[in-house]
PDB file of C-alpha atoms in Angstrom:
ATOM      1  CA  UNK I 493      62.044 123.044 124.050  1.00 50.00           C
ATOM      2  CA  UNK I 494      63.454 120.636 126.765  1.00 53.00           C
ATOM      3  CA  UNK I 495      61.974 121.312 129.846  1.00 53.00           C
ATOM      4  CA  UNK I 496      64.994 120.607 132.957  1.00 55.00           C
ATOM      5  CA  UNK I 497      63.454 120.428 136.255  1.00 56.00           C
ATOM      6  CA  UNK I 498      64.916 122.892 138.881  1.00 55.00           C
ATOM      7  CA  UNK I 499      65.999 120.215 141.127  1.00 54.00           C
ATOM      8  CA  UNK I 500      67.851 118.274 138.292  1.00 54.00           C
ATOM      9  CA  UNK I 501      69.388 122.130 137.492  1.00 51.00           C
ATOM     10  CA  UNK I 502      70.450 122.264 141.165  1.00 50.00           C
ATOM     11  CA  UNK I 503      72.093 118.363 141.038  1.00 50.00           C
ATOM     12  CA  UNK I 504      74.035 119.625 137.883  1.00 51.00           C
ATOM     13  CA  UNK I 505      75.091 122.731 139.126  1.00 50.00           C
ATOM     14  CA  UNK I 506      75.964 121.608 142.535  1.00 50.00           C
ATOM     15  CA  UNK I 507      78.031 118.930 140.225  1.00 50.00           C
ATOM     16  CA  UNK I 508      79.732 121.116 138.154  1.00 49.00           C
ATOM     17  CA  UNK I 509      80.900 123.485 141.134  1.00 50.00           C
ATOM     18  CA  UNK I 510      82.257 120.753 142.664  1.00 51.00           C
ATOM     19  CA  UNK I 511      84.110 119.126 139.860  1.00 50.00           C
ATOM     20  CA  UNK I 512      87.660 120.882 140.861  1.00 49.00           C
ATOM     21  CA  UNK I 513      86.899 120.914 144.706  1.00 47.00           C
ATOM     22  CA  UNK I 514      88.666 117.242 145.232  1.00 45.00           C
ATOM     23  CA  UNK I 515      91.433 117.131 143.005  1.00 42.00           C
ATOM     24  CA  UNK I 516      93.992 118.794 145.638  1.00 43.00           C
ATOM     25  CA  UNK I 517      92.434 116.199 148.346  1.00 47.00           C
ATOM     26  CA  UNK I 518      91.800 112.606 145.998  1.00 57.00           C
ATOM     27  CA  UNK I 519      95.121 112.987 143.569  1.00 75.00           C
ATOM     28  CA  UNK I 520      98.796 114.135 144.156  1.00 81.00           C
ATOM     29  CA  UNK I 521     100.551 117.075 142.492  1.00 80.00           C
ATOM     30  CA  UNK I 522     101.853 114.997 139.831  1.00 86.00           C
ATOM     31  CA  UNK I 523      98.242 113.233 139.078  1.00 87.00           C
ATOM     32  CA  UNK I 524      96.786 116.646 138.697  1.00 84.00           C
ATOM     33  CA  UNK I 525      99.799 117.653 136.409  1.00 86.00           C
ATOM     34  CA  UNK I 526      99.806 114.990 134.041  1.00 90.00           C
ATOM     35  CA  UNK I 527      95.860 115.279 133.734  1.00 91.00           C
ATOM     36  CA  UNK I 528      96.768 118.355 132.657  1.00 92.00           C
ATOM     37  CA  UNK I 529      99.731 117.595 130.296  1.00 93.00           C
ATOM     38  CA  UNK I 530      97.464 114.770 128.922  1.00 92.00           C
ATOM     39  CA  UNK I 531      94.965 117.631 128.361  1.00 95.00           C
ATOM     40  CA  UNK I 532      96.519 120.092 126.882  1.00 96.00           C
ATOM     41  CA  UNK I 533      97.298 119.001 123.250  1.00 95.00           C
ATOM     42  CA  UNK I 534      98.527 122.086 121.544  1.00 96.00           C
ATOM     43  CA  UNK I 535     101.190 122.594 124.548  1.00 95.00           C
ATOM     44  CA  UNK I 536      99.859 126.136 125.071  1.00 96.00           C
ATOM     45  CA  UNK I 537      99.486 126.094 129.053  1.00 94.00           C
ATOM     46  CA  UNK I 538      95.950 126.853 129.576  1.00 96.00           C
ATOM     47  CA  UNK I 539      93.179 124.546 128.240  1.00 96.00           C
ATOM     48  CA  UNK I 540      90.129 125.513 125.718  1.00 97.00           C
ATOM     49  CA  UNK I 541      86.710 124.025 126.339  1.00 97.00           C
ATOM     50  CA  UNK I 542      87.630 120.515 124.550  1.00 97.00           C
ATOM     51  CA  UNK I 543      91.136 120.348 126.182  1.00 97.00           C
ATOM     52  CA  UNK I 544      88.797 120.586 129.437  1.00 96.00           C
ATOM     53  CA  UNK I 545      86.731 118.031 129.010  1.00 97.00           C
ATOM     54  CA  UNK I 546      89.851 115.588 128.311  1.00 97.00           C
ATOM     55  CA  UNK I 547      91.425 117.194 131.363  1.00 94.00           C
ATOM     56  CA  UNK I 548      88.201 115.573 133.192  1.00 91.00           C
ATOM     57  CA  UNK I 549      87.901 112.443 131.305  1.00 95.00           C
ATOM     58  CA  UNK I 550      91.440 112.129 132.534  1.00 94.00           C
ATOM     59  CA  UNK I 551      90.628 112.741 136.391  1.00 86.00           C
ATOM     60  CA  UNK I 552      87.395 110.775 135.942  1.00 89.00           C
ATOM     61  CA  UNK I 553      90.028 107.754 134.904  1.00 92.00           C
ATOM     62  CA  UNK I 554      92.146 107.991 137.416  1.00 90.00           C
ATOM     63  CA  UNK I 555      89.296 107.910 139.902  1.00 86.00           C
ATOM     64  CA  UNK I 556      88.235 111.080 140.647  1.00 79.00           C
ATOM     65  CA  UNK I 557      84.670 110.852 142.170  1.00 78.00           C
ATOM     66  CA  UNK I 558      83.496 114.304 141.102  1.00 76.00           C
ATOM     67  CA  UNK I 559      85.081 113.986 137.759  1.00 81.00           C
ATOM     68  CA  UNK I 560      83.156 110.720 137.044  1.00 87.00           C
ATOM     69  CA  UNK I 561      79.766 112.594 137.481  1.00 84.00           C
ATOM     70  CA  UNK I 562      80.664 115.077 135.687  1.00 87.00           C
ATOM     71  CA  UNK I 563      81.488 112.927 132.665  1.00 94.00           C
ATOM     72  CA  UNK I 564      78.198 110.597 133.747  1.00 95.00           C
ATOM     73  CA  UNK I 565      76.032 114.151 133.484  1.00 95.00           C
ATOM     74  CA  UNK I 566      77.536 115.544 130.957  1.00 95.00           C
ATOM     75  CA  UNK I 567      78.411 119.028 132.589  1.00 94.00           C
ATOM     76  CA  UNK I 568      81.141 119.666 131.320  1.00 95.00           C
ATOM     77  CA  UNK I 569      80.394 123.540 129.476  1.00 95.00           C
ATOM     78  CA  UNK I 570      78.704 124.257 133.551  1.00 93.00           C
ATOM     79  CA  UNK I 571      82.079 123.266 134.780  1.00 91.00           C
ATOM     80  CA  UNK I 572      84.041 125.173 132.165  1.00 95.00           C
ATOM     81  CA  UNK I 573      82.368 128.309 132.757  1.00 93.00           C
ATOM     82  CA  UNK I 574      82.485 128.389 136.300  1.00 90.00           C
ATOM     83  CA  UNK I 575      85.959 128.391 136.338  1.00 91.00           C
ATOM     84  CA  UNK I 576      86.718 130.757 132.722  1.00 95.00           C
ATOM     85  CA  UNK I 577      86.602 133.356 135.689  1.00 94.00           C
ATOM     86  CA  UNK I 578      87.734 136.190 133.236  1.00 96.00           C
ATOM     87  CA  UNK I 579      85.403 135.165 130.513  1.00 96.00           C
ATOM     88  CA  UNK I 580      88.073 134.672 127.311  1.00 97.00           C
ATOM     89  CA  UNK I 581      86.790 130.849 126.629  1.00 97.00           C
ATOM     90  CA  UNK I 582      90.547 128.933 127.750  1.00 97.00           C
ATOM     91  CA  UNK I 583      91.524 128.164 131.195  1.00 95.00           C
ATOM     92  CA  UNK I 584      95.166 129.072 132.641  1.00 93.00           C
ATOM     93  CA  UNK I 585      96.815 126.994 135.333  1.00 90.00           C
ATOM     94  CA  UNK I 586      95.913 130.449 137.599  1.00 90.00           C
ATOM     95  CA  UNK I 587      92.011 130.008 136.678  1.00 91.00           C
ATOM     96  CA  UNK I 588      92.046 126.004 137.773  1.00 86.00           C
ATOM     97  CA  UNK I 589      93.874 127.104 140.780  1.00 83.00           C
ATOM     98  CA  UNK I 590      91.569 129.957 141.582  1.00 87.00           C
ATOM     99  CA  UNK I 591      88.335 127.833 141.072  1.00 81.00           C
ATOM    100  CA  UNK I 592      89.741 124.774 142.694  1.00 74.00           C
ATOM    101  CA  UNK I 593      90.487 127.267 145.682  1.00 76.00           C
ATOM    102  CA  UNK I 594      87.342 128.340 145.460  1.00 73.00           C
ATOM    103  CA  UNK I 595      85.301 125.275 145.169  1.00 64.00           C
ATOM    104  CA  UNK I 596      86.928 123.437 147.481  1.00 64.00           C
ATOM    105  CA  UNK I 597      85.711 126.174 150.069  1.00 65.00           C
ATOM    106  CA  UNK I 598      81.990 126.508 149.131  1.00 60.00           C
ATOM    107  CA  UNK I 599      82.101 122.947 149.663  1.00 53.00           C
ATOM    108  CA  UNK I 600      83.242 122.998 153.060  1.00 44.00           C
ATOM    109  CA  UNK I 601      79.924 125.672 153.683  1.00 45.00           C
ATOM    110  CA  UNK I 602      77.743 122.750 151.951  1.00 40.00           C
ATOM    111  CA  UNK I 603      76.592 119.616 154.428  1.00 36.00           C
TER     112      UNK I 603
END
């Protein structure tokens, strides 16, 4: 068993929540959207837990701060879930919305 550390859980987690926060703010409309497009291979509008990851490799290489620690930590199934807000494993353009929404405002509480 691999003991984590609860402060390292916190740094992930913290991490994780905040990996759709600064899209909206860092990258314009049609950055985010052709992340996305890049992402989602099968053309089926919402992204599964692999699309995701290549929708954050994507941000992470256009510069994304957030995104790049996510990909340096490895977060990525922390991130996923967090914003899978109805549980069915893919992740619809409403969902990335919703959690980047979200996000972006618990990270306005956090100084």
């Amino acid at each position: 068993m691999i003991f984590i550390s609860p402060l390292r859980t916190l740094a992930i987690a913290t991490i994780a929540t905040a990996c759709l926060a600064a899209p909206a703010a860092a990258l314009t409309q049609d950055q985010q959207r052709q992340a996305f497009l890049t992402a989602d291979a099968n053309g089926s509008k919402t992204l599964d837990k692999q699309e995701f990851r290549t929708f954050i490799n994507t941000l992470a290489g256009m510069g994304l701060p957030v995104a790049k620690r996510v990909r340096t930590f490895g977060v990525y199934g922390i991130a996923f879930s967090r914003s899978d807000f109805n549980k069915d494993g893919i992740l619809s353009t409403d969902e990335l919305l919703k959690a980047n929404t979200k996000f972006r405002n618990a990270g306005a509480n956090i100084k």
